[in-house]
Coordinates of C-alpha atoms and ligand atoms in Angstrom, one line a residue:
X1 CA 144.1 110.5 93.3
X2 CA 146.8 112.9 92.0
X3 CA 149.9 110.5 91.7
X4 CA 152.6 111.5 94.4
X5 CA 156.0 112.4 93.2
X6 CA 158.2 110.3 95.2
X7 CA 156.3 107.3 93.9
X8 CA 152.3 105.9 93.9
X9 CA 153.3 104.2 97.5
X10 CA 153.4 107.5 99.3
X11 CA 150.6 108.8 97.8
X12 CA 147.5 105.9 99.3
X13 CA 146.2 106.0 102.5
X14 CA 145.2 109.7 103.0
X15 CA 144.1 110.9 106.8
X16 CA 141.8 107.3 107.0
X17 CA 144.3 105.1 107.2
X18 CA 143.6 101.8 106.1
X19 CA 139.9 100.5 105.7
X20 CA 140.3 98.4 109.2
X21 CA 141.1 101.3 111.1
X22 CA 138.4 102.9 113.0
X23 CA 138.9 106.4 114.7
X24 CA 138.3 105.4 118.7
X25 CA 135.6 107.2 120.3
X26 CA 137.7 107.6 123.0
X27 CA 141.6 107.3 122.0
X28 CA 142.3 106.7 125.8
X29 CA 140.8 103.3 126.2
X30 CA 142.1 99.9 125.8
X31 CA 141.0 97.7 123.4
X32 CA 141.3 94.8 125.6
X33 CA 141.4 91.8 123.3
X34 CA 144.8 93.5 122.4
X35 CA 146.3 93.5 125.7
X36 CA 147.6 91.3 128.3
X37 CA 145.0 90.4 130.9
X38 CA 146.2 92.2 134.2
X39 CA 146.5 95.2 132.2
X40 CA 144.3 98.5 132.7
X41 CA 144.7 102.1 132.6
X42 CA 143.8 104.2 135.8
X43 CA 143.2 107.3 135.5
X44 CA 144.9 107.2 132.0
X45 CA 148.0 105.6 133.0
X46 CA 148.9 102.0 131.6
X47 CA 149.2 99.6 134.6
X48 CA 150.5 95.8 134.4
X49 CA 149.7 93.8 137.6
X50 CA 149.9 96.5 139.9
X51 CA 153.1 98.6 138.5
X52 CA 152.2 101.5 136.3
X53 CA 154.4 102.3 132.6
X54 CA 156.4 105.6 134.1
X55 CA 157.6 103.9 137.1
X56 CA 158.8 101.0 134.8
X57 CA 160.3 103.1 132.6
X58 CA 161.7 105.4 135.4
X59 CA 163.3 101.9 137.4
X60 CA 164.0 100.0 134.0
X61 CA 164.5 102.7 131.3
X62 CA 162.9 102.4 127.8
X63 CA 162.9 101.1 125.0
X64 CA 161.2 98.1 127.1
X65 CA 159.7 95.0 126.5
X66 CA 156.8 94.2 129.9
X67 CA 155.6 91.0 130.2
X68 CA 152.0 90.0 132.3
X69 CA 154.0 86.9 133.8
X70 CA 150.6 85.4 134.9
X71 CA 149.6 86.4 131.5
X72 CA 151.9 84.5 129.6
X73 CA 151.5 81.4 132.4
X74 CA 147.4 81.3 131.7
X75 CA 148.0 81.1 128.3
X76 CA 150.4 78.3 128.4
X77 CA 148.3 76.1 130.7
X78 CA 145.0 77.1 128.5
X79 CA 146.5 75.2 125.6
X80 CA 147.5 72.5 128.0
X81 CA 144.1 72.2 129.9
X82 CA 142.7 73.1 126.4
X83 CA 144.1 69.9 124.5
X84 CA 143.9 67.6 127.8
X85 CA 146.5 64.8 128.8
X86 CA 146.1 63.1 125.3
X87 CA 148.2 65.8 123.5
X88 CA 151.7 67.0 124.1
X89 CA 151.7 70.8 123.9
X90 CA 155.7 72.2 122.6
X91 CA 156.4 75.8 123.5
X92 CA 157.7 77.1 120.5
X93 CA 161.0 78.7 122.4
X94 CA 161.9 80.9 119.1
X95 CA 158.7 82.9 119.8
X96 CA 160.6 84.1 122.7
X97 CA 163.0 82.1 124.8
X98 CA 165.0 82.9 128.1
X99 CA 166.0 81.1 131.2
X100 CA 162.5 82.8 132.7
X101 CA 160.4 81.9 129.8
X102 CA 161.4 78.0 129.7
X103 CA 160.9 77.7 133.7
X104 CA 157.5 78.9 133.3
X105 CA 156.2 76.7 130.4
X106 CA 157.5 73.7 132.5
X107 CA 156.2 74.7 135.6
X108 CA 153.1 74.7 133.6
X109 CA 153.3 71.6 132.2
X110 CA 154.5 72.2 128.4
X111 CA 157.2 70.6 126.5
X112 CA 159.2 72.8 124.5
X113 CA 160.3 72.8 121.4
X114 CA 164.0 74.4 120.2
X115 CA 165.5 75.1 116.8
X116 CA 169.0 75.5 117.5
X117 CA 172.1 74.9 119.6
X118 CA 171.8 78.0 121.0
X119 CA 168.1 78.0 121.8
X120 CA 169.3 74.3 123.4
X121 CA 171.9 76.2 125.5
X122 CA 169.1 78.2 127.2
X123 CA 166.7 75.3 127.9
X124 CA 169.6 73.5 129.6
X125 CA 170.7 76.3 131.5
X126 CA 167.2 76.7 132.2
X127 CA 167.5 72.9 133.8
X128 CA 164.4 72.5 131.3
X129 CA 164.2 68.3 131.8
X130 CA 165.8 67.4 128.7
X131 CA 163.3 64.2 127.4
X132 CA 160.7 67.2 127.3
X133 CA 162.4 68.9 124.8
X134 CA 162.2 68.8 120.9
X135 CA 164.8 69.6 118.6
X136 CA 164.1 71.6 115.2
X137 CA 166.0 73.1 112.3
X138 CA 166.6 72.5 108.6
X139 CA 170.1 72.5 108.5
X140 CA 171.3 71.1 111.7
X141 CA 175.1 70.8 111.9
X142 CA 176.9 67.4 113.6
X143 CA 177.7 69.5 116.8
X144 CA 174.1 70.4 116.9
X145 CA 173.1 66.9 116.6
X146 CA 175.7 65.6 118.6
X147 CA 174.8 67.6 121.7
X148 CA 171.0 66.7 121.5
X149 CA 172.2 63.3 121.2
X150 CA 174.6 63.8 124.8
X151 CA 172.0 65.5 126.8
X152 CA 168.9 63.3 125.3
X153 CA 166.9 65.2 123.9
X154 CA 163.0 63.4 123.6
X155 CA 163.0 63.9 119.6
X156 CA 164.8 65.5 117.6
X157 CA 162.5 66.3 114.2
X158 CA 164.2 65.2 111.2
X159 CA 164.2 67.8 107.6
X160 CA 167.2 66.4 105.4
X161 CA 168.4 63.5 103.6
X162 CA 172.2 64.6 105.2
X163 CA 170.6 64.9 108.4
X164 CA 169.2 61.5 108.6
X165 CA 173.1 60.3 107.6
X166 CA 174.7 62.6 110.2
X167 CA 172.5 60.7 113.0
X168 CA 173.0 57.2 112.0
X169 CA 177.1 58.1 112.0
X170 CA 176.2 59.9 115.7
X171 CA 174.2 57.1 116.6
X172 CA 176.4 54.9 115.7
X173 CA 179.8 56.2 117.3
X174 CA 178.2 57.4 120.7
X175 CA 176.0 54.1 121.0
X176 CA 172.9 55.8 121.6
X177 CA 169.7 55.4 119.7
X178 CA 167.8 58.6 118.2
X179 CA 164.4 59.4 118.9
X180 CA 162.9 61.3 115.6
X181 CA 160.2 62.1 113.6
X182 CA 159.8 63.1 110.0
X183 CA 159.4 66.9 109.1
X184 CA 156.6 66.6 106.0
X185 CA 155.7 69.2 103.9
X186 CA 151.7 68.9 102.7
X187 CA 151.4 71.1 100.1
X188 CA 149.0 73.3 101.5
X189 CA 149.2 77.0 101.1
X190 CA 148.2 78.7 104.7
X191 CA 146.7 82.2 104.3
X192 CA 149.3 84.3 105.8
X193 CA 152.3 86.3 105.0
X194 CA 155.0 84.1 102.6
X195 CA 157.7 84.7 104.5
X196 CA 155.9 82.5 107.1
X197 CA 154.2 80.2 105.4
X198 CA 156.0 77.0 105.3
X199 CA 154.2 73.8 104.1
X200 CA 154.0 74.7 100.3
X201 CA 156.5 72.7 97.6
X202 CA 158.8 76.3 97.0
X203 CA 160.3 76.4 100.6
X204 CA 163.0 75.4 101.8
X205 CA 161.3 72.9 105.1
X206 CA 161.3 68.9 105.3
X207 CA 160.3 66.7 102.9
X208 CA 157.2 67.0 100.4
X209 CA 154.4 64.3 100.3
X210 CA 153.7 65.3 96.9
X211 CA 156.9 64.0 95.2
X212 CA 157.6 60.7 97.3
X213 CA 160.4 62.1 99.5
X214 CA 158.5 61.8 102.7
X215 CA 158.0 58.3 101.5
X216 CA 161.6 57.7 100.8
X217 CA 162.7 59.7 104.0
X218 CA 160.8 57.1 106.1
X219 CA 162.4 54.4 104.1
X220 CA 165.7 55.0 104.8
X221 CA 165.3 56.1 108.7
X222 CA 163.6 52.5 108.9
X223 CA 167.0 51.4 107.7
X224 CA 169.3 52.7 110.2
X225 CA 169.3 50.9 113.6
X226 CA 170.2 54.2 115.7
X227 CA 166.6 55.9 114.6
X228 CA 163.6 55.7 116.3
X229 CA 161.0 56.7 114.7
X230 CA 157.8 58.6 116.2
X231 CA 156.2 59.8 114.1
X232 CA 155.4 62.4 111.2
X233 CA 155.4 66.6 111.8
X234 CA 153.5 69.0 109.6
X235 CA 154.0 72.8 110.4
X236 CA 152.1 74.8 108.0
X237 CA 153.1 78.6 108.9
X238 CA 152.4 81.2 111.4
X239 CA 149.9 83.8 112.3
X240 CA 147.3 81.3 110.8
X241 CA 143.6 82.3 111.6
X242 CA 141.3 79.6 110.1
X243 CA 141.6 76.1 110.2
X244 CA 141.2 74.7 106.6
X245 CA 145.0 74.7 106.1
X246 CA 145.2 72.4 109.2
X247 CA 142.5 70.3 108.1
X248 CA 144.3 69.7 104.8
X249 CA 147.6 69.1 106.1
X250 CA 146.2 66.6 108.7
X251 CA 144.3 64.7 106.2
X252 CA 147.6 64.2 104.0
X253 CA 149.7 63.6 106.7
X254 CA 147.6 60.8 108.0
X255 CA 147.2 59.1 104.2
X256 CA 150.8 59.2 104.7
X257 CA 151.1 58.4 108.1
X258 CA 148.7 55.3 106.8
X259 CA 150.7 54.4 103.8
X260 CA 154.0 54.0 105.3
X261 CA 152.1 51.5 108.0
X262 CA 150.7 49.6 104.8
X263 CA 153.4 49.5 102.6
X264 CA 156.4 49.6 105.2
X265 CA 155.0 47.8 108.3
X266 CA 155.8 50.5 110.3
X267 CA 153.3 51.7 112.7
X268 CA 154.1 55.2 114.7
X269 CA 152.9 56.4 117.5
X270 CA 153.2 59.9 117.6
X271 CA 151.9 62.9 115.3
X272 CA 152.8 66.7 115.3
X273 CA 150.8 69.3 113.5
X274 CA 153.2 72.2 114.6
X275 CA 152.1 75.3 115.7
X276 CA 151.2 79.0 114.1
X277 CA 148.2 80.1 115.7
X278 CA 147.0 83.5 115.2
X279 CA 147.1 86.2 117.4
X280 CA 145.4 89.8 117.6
X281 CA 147.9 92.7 116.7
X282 CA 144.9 95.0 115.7
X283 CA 141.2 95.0 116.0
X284 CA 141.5 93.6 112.4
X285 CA 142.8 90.1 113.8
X286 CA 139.8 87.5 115.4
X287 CA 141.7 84.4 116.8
X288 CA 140.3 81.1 118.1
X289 CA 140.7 80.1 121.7
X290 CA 142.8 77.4 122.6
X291 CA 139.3 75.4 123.5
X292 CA 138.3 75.8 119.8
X293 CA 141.2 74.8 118.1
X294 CA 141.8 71.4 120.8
X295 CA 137.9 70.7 119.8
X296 CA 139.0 71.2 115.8
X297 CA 142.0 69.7 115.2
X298 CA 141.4 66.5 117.5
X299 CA 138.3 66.4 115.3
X300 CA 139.8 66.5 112.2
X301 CA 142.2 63.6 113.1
X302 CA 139.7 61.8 114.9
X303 CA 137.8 61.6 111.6
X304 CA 141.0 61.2 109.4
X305 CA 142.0 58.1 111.3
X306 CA 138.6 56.7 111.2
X307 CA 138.2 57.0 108.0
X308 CA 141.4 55.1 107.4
X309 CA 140.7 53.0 110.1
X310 CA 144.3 53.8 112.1
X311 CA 144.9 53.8 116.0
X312 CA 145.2 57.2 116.2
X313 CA 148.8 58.9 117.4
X314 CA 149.6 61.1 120.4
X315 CA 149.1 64.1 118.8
X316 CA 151.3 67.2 119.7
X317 CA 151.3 70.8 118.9
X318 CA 154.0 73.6 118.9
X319 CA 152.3 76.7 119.6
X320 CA 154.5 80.0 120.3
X321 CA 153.1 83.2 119.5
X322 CA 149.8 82.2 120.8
X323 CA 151.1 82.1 124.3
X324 CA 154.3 84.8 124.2
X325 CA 152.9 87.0 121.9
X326 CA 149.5 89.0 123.8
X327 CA 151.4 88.6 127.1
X328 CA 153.7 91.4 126.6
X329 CA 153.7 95.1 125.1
X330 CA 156.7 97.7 124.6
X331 CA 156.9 100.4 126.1
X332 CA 159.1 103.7 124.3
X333 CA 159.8 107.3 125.0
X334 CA 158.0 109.4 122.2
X335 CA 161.3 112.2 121.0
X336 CA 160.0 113.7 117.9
X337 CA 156.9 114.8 116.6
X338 CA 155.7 116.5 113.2
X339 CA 153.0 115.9 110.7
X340 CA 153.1 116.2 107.4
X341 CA 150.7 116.5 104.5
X342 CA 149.1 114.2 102.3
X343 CA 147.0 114.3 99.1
X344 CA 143.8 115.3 99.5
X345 CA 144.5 118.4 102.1
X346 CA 145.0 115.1 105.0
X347 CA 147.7 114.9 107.0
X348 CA 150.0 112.4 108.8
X349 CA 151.4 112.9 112.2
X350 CA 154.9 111.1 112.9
X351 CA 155.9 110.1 116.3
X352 CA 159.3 109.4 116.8
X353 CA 160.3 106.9 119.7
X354 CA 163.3 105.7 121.1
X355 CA 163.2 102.2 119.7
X356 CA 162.3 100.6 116.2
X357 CA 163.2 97.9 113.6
X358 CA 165.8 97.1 116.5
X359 CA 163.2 95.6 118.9
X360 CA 160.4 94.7 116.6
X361 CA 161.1 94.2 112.9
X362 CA 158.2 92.7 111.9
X363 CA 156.3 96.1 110.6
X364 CA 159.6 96.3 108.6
X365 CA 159.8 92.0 107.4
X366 CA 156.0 91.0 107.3
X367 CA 154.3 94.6 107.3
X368 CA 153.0 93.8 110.0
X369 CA 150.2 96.2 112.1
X370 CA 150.8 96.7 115.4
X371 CA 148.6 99.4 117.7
X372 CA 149.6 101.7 120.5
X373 CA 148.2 103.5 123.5
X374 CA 149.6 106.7 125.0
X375 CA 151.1 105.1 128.5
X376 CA 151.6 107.8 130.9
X377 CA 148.6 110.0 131.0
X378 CA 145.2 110.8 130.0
X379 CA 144.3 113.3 127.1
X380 CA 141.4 115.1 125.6
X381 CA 143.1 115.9 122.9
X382 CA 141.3 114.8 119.5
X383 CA 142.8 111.5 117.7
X384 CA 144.7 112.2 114.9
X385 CA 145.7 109.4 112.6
X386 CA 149.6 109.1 113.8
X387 CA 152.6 107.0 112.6
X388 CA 154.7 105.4 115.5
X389 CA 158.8 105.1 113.9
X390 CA 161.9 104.3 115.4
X391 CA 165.0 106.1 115.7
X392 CA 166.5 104.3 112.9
X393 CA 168.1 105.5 109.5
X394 CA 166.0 104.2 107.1
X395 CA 162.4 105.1 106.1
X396 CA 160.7 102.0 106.5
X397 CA 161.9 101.7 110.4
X398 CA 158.0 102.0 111.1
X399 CA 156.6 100.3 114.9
X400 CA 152.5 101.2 114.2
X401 CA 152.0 102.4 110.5
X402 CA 148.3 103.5 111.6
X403 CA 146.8 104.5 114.6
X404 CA 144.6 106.9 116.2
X405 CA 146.1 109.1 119.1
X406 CA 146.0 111.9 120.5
X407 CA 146.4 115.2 118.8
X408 CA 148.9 116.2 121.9
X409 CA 150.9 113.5 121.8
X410 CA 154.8 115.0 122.5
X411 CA 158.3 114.2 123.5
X412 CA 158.5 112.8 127.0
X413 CA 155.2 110.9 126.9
X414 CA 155.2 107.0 127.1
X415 CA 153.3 104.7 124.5
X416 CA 152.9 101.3 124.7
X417 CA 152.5 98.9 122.0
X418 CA 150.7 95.2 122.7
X419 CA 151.3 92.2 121.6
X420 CA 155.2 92.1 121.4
X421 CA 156.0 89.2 123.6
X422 CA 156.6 86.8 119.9
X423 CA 159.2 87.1 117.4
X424 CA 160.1 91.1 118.7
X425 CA 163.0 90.2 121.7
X426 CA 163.5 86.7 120.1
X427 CA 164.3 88.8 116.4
X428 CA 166.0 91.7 118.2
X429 CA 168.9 93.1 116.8
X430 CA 171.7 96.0 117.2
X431 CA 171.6 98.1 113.9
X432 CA 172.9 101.0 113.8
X433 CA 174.4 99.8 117.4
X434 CA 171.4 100.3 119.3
X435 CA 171.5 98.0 122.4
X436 CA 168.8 95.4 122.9
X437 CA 166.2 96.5 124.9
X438 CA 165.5 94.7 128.5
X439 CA 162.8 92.2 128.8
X440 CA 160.8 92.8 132.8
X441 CA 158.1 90.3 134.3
X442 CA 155.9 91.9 136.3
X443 CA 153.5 89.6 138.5
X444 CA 151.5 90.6 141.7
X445 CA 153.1 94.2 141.9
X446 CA 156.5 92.9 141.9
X447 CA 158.6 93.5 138.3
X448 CA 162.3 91.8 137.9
X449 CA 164.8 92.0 135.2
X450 CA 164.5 88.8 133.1
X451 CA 166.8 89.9 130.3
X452 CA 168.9 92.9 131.2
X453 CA 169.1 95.7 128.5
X454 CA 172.6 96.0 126.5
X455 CA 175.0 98.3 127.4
X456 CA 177.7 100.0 125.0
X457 CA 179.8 97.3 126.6
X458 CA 178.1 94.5 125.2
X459 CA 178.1 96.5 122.3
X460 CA 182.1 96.8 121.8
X461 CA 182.7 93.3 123.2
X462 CA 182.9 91.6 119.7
X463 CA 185.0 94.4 118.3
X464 CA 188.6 93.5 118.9
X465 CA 189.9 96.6 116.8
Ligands
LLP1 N1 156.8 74.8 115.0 C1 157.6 75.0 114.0 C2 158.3 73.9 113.4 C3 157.9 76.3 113.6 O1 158.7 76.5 112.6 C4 157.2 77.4 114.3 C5 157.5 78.8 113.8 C6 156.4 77.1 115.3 C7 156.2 75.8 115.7 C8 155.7 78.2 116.1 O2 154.8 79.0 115.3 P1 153.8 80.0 116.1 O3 152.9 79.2 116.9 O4 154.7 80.9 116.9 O5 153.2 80.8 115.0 N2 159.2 85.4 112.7 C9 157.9 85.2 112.2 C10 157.3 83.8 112.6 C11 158.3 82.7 112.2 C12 157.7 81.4 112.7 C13 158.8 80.4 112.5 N3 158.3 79.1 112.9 C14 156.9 86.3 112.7 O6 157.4 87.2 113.4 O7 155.8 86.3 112.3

């Protein structure tokens, strides 16, 4: 390949895109593993539970993030169902948390799990019943603490040696005793993106097995009469597709869990093996149904505590993406259009939309894939491999790096992008002061505003001048 002079990145791919990618034989049709299940297209036009794209985008404007409410309910009661009444299933709220979002996990029976006082704010506004809720975070301040503590939180999930100090002063002053457990770090490397894998030593999460500060960790919480200790939590990274790096955390966080009942005489009754798993962004991406991973990881525990012959724990799990993510897709206005020319004699068409690294950064953090669908109409036009981008000043402001569509693909038409309901609203942000986009639920026909879209209000209302 002749080398390209901006650079050998802009030079690879060519008019194939990437090995996974396979031109459609018909770039009109859903590839429904991808999409939320009361989605369709009639007569080429995207419809979600009865309301079709352009009269959302008409009513509700675009950029636009469209969740399957059923959807996103099924999912949540599938791990639930999945796992059975042995195991405490967490909704992991920074997947994507609103006041809508945390009445519909406990309607359907989940716990759910927050990071911060903010994510707090919105399960108690939310009137989400506080002993159902977990607290994370690796650097939780005194206020953060101290409010879990006020409302009773049902455990807060410990990941420093100045945290574990800050709740035995808490405890202390406000009388109360604090449920917690022990974030652990396993060692195990999970097979995903770095930037979210989080059980190996060089990270910055809970307290390693490996060096004895688990050990010591449990130690001193045994010491302080305000703690309560549950139990142990390993979280080994997101977007995780196979289950070795589960099996291999389990298995060290049970010779730990059986070490510290040996050696310290304390027995707990709980266990958390976090959350992370995988979803489909692309027909690249083959995840395991909630059914499988319940019959796996109960498995591997089962066998664990046999082998070590330990009562075993009330397990929980913390999944997020796995039930926000497939339940919702963006919708954008396409502005732009041009192609340009690659090595090779291929080309490269780039479609401009109305959105970007605003509403989903993850193409720009993780390179992560994502696919699309041309929305509001039907097309015979060949597939052309195409570049979805945002409306944002920089270069790598990419929403699909490769897809197939439509050769006729121009300004006015409506894509859609799946699988945005995870880590896109919840990591949302206003460079270059573009307002956040509105989040809509859409079940039997009916849509609502569950977030409303930013204004240039909101925008100035920080900026005192
Ligand atoms: N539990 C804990 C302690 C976590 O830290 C996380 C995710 C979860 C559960 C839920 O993981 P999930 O089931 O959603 O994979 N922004 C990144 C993902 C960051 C995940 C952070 N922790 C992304 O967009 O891929």
């Amino acid at each position: 390949m002749r080398s390209h002079e901006a650079g050998a990145l802009h030079g690879q791919a060519g008019d194939r895109g990437p090995a996974w990618l396979r031109r459609p034989d018909d770039p009109d049709e859903l590839v429904p593993h991808l999409w939320a299940d009361n989605v369709s297209k009639v007569d080429g036009v995207l419809t979600v539970a009865g309301e079709s794209a352009p009269d959302l985008a008409q009513r509700y404007g675009t950029p636009l993030y469209v969740v399957d409410e059923d959807d996103f309910r099924r999912r949540a009661r599938s791990f639930r169902e999945a796992f059975g009444p042995d195991v405490d299933v967490y909704y992991a709220g920074k997947a994507f948390l609103c006041v809508a979002t945390a009445r519909w996990v406990e309607q359907e029976g989940l716990n759910l799990d927050v990071c911060t006082g903010g994510e707090l704010a919105v399960a108690l506004r939310a009137g989400f019943p506080t002993a159902r809720i977990g607290l994370h975070g690796n650097n939780k301040s005194v206020a953060e603490l101290r409010r879990a503590l006020e409302v009773g939180v049902g455990r807060i999930i410990v990941d420093s040696v100045e945290e574990i100090d800050r709740l035995a002063a808490l405890t202390a002053e406000l009388g109360v005793d604090a449920p917690v457990m022990v974030r652990v770090t396993a060692g195990v490397e999970a097979h995903t993106h770095e930037y979210i894998s989080t059980s190996h030593e060089d990270q910055k999460f809970g307290f390693s097995i490996g060096d004895g500060s688990a050990l010591e960790a449990v130690r001193r919480i045994a010491s302080v009469p305000g703690l309560r200790l549950l139990g142990l939590h390993s979280h080994i990274g997101s977007q995780i597709f196979v289950t070795d790096g589960f099996e291999v955390a389990a298995r060290r966080v049970l010779q730990l869990h059986g070490q510290i009942a040996a050696e310290l005489g304390v027995t707990m009754p709980e266990l958390d093996l976090g959350g992370g798993f995988g979803i489909a962004y692309t027909t690249q991406d083959d995840p395991s149904a909630p059914g499988d991973l319940a019959r796996n990881l109960t498995k591997i525990v089962d066998e664990e505590c046999r082998a070590q012959q330990l009562d075993r724990p009330r397990l929980s799990i913390e999944p997020g993406r796995a039930i926000a993510g497939p339940s919702t897709f963006t919708l954008y206005e396409v502005g732009t259009t041009k192609s340009v020319g690659l090595d090779g004699g291929a080309s490269r068409r780039y479609v401009s939309v109305d959105g970007g690294m605003s509403d989903n950064i993850r193409p720009a953090l993780y390179s992560a894939d994502y696919s699309c669908t041309l929305a509001s109409r039907g097309s015979d036009a060949p597939a052309v491999l195409s570049r979805v981008v945002g409306k944002h000043c920089e270069s790598g402001d990419i929403v699909v790096k490769d897809e197939y569509l439509p050769g006729d693909v121009r300004a006015g038409d409506l894509l859609a992008v799946p699988g945005t309901g995870a880590y896109c609203r919840s990591l949302a942000n206003n460079y270059n002061h573009v307002p956040r986009a509105a989040v809509v639920a859409v079940r039997d026909g009916e849509s609502r505003v569950i977030v409303r879209r930013e204004d240039e209000d909101d925008l100035l209302r920080l900026d005192v001048g």
